Short mmCIF file of N, CA and C in Angstrom, two decimals:
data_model
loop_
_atom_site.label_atom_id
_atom_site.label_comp_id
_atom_site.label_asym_id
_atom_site.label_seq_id
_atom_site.Cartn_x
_atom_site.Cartn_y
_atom_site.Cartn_z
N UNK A 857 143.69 10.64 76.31
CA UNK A 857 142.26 10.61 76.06
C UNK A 857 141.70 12.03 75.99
N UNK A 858 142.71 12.67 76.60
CA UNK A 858 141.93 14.14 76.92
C UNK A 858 142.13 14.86 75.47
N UNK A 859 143.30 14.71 74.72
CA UNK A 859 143.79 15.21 73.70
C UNK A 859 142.70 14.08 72.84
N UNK A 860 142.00 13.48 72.71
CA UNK A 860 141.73 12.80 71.58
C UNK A 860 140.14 13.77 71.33
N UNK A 861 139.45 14.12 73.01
CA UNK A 861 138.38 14.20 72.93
C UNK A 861 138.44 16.08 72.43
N UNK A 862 139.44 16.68 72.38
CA UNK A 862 139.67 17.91 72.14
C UNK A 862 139.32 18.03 70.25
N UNK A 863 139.37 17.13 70.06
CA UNK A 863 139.45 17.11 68.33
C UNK A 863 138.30 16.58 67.93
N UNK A 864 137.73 16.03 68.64
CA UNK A 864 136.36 15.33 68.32
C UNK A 864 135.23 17.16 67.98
N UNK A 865 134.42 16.90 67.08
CA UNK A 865 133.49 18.13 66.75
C UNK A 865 132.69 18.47 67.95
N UNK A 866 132.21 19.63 68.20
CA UNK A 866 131.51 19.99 69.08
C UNK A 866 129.95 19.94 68.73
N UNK A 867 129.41 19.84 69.30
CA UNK A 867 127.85 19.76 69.05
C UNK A 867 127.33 20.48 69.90
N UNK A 868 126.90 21.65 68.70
CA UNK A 868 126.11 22.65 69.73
C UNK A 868 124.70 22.67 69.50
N UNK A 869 124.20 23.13 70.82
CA UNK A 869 122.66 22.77 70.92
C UNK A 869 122.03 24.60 71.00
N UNK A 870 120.64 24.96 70.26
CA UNK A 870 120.23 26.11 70.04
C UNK A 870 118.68 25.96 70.68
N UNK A 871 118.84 26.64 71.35
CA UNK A 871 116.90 26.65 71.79
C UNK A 871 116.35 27.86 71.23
N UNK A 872 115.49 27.44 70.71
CA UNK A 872 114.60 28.84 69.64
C UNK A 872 113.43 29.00 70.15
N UNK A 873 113.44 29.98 71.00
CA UNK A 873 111.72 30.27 71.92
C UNK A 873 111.03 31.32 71.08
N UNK A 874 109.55 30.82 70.64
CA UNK A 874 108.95 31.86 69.96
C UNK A 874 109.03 30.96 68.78
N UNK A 875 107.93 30.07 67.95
CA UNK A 875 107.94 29.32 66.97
C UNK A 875 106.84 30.38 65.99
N UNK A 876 107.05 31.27 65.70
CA UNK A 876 106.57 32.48 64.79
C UNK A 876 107.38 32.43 63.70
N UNK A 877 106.78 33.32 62.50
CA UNK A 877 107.34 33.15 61.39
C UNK A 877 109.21 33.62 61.65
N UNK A 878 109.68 34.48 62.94
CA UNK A 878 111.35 34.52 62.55
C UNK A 878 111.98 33.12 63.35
N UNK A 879 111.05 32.70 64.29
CA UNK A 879 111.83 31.80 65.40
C UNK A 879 111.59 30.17 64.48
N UNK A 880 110.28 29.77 63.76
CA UNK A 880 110.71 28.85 62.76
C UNK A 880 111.51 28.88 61.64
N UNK A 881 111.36 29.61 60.78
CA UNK A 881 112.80 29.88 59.98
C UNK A 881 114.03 30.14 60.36
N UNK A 882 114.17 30.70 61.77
CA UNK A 882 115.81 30.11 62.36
C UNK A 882 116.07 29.40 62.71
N UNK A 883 114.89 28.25 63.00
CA UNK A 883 115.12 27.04 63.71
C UNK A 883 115.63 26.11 62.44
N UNK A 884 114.43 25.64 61.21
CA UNK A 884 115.27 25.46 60.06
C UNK A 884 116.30 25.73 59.47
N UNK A 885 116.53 26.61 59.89
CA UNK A 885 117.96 27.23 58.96
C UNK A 885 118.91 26.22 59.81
N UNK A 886 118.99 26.77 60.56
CA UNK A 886 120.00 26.11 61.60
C UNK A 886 119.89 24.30 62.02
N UNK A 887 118.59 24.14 61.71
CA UNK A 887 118.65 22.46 61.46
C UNK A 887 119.47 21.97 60.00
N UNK A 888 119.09 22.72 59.41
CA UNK A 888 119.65 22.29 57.87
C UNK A 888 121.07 22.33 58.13
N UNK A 889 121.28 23.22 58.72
CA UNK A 889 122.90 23.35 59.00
C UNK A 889 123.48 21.97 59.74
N UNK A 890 123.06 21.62 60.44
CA UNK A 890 123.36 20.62 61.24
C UNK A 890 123.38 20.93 62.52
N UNK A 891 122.90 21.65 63.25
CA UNK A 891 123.02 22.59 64.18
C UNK A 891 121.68 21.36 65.07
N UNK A 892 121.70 21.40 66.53
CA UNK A 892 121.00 20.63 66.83
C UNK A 892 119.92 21.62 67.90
N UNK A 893 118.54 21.58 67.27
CA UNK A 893 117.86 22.24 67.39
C UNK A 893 116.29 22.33 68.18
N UNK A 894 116.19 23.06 69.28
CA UNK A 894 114.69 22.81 69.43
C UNK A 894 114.06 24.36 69.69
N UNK A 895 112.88 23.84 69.06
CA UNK A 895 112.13 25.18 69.16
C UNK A 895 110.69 25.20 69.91
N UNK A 896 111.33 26.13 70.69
CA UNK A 896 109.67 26.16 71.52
C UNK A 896 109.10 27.17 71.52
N UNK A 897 107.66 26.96 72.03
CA UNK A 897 106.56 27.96 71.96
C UNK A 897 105.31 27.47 73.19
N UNK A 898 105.23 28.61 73.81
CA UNK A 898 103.90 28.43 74.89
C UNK A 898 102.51 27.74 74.45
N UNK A 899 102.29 28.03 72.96
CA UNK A 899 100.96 27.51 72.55
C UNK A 899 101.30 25.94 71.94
N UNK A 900 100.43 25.32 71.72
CA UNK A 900 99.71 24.23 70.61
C UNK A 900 99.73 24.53 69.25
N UNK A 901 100.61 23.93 68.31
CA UNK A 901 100.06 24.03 67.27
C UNK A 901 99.36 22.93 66.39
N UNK A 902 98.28 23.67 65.62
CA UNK A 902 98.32 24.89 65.16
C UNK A 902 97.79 25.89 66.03
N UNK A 903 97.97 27.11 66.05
CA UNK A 903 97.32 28.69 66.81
C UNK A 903 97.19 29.50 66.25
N UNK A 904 96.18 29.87 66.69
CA UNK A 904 96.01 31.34 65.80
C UNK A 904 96.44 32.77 66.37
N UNK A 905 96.84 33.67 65.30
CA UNK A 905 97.69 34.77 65.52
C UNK A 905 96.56 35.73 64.96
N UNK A 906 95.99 36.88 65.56
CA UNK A 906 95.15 37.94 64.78
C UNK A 906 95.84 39.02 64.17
N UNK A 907 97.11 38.88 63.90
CA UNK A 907 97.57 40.16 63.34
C UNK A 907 98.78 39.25 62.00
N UNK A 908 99.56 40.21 61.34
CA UNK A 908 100.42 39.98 59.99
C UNK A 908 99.62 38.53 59.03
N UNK A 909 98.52 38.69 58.39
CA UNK A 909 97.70 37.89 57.63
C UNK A 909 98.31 38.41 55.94
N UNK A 910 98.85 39.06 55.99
CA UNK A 910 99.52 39.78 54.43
C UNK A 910 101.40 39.98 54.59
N UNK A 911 101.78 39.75 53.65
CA UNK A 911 103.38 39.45 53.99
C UNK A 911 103.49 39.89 52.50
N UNK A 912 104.75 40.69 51.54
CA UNK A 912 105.43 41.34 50.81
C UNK A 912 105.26 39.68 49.92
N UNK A 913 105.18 40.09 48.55
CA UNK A 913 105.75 38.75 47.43
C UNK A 913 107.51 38.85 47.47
N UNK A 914 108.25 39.82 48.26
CA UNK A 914 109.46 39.15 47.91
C UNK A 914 110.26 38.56 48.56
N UNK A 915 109.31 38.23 49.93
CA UNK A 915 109.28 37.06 50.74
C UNK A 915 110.10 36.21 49.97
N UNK A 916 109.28 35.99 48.80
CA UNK A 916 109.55 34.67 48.21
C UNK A 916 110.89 34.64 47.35
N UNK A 917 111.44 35.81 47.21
CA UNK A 917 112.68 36.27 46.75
C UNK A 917 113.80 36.02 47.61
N UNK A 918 113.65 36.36 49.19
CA UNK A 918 114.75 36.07 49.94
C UNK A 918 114.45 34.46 50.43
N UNK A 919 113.48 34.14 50.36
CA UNK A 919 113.33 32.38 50.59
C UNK A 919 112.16 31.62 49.94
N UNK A 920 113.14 31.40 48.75
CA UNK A 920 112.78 30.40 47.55
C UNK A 920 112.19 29.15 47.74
N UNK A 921 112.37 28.54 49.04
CA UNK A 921 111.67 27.14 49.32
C UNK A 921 110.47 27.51 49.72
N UNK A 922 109.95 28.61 50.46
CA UNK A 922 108.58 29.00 50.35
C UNK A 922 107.61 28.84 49.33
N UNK A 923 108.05 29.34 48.53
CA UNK A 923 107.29 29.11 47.15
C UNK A 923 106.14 27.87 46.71
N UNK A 924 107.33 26.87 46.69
CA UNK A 924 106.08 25.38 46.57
C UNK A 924 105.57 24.90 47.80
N UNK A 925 106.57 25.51 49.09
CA UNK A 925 105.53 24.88 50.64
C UNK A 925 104.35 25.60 50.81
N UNK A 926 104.32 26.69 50.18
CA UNK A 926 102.76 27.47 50.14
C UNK A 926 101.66 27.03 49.80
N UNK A 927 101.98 25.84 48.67
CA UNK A 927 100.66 25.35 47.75
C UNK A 927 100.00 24.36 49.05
N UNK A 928 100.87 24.50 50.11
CA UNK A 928 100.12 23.09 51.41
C UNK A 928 98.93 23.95 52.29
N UNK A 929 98.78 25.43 51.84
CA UNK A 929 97.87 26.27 52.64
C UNK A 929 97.35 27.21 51.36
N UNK A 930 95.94 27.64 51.96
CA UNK A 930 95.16 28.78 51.17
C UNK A 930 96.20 29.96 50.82
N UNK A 931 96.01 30.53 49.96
CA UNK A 931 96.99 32.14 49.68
C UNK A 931 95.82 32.41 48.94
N UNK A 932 96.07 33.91 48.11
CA UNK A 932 95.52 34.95 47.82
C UNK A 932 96.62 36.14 47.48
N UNK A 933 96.54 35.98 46.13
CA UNK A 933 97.45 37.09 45.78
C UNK A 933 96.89 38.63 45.90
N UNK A 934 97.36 40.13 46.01
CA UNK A 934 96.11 40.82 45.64
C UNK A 934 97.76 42.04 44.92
N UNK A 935 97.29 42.80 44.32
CA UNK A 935 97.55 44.00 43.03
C UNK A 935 97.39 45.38 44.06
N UNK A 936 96.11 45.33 44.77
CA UNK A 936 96.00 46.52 45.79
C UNK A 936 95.39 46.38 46.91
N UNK A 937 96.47 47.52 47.77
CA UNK A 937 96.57 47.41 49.14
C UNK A 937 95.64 48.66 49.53
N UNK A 938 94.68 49.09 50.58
CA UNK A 938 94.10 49.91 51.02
C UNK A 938 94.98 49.86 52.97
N UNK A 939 95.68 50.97 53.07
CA UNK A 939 95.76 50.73 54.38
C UNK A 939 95.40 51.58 55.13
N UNK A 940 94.94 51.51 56.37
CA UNK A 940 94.56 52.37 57.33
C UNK A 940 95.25 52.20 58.79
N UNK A 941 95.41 53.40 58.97
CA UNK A 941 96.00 53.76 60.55
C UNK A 941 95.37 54.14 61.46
N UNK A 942 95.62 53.66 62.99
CA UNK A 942 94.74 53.59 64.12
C UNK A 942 94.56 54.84 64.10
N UNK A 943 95.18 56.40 63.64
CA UNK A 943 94.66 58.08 63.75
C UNK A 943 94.20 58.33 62.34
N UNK A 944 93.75 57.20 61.27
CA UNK A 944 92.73 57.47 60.35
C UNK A 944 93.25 57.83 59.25
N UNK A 945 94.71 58.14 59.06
CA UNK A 945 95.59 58.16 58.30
C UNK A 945 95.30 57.37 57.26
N UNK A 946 95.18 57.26 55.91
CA UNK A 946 94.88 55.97 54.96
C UNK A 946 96.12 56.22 53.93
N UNK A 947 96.04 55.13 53.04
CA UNK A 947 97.19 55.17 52.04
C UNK A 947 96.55 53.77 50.89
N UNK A 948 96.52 54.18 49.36
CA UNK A 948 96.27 53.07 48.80
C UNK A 948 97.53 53.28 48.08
N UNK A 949 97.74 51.41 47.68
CA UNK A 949 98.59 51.18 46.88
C UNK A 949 98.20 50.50 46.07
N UNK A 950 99.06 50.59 44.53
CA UNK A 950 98.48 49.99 43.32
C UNK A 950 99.80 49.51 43.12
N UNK A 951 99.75 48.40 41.93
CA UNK A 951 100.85 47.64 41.98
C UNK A 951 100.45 46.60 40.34
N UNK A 952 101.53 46.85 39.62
CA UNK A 952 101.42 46.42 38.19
C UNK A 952 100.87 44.51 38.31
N UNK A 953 101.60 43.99 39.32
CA UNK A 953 100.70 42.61 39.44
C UNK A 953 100.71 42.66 40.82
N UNK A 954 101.05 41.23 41.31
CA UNK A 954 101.09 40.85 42.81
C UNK A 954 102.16 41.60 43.52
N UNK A 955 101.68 42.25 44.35
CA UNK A 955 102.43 42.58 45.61
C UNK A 955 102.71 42.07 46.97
N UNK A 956 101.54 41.95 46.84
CA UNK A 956 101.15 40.68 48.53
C UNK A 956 100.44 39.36 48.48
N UNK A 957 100.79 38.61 49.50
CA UNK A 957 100.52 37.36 49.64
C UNK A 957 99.66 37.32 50.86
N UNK A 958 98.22 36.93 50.69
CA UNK A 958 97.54 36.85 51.88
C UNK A 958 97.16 35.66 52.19
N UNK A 959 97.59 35.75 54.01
CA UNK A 959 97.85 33.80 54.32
C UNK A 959 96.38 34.00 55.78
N UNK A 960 96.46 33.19 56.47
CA UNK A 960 95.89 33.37 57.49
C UNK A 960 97.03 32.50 58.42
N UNK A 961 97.27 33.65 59.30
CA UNK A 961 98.38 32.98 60.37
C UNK A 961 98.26 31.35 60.76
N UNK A 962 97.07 31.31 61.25
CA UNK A 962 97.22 29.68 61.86
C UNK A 962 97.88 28.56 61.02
N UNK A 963 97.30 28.86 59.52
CA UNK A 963 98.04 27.78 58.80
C UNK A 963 99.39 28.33 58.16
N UNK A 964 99.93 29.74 57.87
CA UNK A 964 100.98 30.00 57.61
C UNK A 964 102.18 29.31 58.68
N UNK A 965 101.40 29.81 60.05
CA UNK A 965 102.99 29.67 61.32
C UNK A 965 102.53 28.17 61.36
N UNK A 966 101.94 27.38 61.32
CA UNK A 966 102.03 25.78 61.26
C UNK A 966 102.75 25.19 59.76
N UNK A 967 102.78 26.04 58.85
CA UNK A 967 103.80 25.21 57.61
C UNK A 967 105.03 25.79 58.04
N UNK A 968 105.56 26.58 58.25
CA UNK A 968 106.61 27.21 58.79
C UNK A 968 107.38 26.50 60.20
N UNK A 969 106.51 25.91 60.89
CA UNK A 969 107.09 24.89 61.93
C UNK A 969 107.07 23.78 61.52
N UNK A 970 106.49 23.28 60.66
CA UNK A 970 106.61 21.68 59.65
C UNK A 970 107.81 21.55 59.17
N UNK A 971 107.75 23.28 58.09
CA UNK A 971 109.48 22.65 57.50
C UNK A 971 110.53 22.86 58.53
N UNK A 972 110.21 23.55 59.58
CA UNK A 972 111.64 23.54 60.48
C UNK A 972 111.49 22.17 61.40
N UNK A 973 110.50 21.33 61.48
CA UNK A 973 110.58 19.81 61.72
C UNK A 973 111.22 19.09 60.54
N UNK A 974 110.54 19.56 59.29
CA UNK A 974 110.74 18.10 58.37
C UNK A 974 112.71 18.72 58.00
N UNK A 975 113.16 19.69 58.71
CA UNK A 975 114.76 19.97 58.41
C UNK A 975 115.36 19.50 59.98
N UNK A 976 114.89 18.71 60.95
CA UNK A 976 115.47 18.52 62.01
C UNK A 976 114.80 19.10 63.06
N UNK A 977 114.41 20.26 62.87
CA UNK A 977 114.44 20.58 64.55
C UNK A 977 113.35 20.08 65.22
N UNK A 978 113.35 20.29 66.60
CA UNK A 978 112.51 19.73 67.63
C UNK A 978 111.44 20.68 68.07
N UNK A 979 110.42 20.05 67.71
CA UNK A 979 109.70 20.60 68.19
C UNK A 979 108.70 21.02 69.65
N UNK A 980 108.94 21.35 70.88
CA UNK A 980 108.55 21.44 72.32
C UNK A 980 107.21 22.55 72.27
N UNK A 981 106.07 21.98 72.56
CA UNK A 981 104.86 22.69 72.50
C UNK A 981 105.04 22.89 74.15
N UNK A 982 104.07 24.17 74.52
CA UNK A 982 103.50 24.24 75.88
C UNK A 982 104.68 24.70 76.41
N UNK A 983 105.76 24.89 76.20
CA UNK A 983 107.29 25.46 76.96
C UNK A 983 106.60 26.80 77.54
N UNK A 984 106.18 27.34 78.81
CA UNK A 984 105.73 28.72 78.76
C UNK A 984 107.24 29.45 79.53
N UNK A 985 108.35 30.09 78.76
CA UNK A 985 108.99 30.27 79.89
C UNK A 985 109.04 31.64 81.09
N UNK A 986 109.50 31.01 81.76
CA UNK A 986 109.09 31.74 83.55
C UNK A 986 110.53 32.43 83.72
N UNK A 987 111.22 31.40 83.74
CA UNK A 987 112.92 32.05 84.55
C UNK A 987 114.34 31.46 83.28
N UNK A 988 114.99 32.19 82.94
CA UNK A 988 116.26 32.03 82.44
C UNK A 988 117.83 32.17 83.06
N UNK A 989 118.57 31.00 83.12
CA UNK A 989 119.58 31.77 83.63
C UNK A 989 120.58 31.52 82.91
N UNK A 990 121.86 32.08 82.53
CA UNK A 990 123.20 32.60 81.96
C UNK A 990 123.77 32.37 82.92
N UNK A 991 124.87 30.77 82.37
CA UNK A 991 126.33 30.84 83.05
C UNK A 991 127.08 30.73 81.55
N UNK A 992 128.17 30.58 82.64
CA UNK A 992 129.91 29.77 81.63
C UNK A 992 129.40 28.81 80.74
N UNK A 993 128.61 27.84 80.74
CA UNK A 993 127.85 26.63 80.24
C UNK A 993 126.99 26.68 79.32
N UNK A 994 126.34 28.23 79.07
CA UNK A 994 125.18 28.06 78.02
C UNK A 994 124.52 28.62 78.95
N UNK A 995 122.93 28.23 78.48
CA UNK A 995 121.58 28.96 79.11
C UNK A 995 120.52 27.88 79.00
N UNK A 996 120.41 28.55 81.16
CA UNK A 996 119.08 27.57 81.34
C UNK A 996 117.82 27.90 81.04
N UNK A 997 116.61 27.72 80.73
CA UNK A 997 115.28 27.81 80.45
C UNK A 997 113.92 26.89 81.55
N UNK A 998 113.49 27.61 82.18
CA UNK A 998 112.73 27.02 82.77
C UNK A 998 111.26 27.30 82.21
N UNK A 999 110.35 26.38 82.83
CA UNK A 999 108.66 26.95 82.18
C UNK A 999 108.28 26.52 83.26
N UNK A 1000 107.29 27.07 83.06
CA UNK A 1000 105.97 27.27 84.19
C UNK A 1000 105.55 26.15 85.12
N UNK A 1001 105.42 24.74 83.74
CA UNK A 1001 104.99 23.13 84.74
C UNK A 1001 106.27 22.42 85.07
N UNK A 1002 107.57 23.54 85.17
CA UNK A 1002 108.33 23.07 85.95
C UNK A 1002 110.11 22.33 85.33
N UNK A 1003 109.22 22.21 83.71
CA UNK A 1003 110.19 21.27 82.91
C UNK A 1003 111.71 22.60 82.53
N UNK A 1004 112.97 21.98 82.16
CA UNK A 1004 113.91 22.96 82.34
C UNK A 1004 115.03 22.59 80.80
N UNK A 1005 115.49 23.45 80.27
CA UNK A 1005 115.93 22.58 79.14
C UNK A 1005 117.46 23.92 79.01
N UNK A 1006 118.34 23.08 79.05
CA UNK A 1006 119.84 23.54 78.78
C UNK A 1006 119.90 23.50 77.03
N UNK A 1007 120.95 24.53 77.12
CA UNK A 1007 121.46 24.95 75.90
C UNK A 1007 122.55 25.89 75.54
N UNK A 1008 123.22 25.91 74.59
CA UNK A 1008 124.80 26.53 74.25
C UNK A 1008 124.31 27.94 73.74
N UNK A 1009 123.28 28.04 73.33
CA UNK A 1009 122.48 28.87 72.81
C UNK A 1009 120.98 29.38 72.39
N UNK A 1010 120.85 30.72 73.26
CA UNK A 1010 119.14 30.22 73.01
C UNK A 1010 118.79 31.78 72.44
N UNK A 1011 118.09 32.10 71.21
CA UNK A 1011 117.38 33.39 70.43
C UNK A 1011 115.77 33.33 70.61
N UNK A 1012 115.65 34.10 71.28
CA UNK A 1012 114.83 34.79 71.46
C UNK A 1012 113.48 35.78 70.29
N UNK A 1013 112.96 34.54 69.86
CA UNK A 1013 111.90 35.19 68.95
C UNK A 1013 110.81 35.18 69.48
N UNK A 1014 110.69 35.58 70.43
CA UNK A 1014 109.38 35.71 71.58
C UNK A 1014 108.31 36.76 70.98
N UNK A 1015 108.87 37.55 70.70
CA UNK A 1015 107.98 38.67 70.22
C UNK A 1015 108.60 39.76 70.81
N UNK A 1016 108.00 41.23 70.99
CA UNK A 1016 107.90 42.32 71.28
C UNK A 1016 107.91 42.35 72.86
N UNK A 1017 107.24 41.75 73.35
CA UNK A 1017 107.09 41.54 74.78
C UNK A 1017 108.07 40.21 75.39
N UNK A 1018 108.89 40.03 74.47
CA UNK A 1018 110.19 38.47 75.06
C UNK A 1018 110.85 38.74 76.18
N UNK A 1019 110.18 37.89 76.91
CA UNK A 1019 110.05 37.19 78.15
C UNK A 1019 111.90 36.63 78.53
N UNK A 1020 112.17 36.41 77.51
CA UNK A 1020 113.65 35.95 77.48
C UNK A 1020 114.54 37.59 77.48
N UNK A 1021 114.43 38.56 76.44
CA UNK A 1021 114.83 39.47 77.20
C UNK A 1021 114.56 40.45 78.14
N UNK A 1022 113.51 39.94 78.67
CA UNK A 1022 113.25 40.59 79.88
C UNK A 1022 114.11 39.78 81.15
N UNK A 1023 114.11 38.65 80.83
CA UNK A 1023 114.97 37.91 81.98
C UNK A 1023 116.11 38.08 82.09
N UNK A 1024 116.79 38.18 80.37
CA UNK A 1024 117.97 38.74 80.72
C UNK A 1024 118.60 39.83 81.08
N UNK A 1025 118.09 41.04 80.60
CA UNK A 1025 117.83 42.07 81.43
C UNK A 1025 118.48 42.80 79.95
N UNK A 1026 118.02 42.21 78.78
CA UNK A 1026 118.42 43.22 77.33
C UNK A 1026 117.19 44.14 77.36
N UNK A 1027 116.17 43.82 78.01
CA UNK A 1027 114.85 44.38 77.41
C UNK A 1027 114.40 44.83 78.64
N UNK A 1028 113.97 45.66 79.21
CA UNK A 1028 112.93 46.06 80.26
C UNK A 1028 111.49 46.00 79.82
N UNK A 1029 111.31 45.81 78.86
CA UNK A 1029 109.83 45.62 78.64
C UNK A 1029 109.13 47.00 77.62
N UNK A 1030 108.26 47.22 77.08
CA UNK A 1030 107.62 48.50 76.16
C UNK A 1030 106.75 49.21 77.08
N UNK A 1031 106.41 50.54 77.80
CA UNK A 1031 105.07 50.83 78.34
C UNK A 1031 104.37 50.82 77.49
#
């Protein structure tokens, strides 16, 4: 029996903390794969994000299914960019057509967690996590109201300030 269950496929499980535009598109990816998947995030969605409202058109070059899931939210193409830097620094750019795609986060990172639902993965709202631990077994995940969720594998798209590598001790944190 022991030899039978050695040949049987493994099923590995991925926890994707941080449901932002890299932690939903890895969660999809990896659902599509067959990969068995949940992705969490501290907030409710939808949420709103006050910062990256403009993203490159060749976005849509390295991921082609974007393209028609866009028409499910407002966009705004624009030709020119005016940018400015917090020491006043400016820079314009001109551009023969579209260069950028302007979304407004709340409904961008909510189509972006749709298709990594409507490809499998799971979606866990409210996960805030507190404590992580690393054995032989995978990695545990705990949150705040207590709930705890095992896994073979867990990436860390937390952000800049990820809480996950701070626990693990990849990250000490930014002053």
């Amino acid at each position: 029996s022991a030899a039978r269950q050695s040949h049987q496929p493994q099923v590995m499980t991925v926890l994707v903390v941080g449901a932002g535009p890299a932690g939903a598109t890895a969660a999809r990816t990896l659902a599509r794969a067959g990969v068995t998947v949940r992705l969490l995030d501290r907030s409710k969605f939808p949420r709103n994000k006050p910062c990256g409202g403009g993203i490159s058109l060749r976005v849509l070059r390295r991921f082609p299914y974007l393209e028609p899931a866009l028409s499910r939210i407002g966009t705004h193409t624009v030709a020119r960019l005016h940018l400015e830097g917090p020491d006043g620094d400016s820079a314009t750019i001109h551009s023969r057509g579209p260069a950028a795609l302007l979304i407004r986060r709340v409904e961008y990172d909510a189509l972006l967690v749709a298709l990594a639902q409507e490809a499998g993965a799971e979606l866990v709202e409210g996960f805030d996590v507190v404590a992580v631990a690393q054995g032989a077994g995978g990695v545990t995940l705990k949150a705040r109201d207590g709930r705890a969720l095992d896994a073979d594998v867990v990436i860390a798209a937390d952000g800049v300030h990820s809480v996950v590598a701070r626990r693990l001790g990849i990250n000490r944190g930014w002053p």
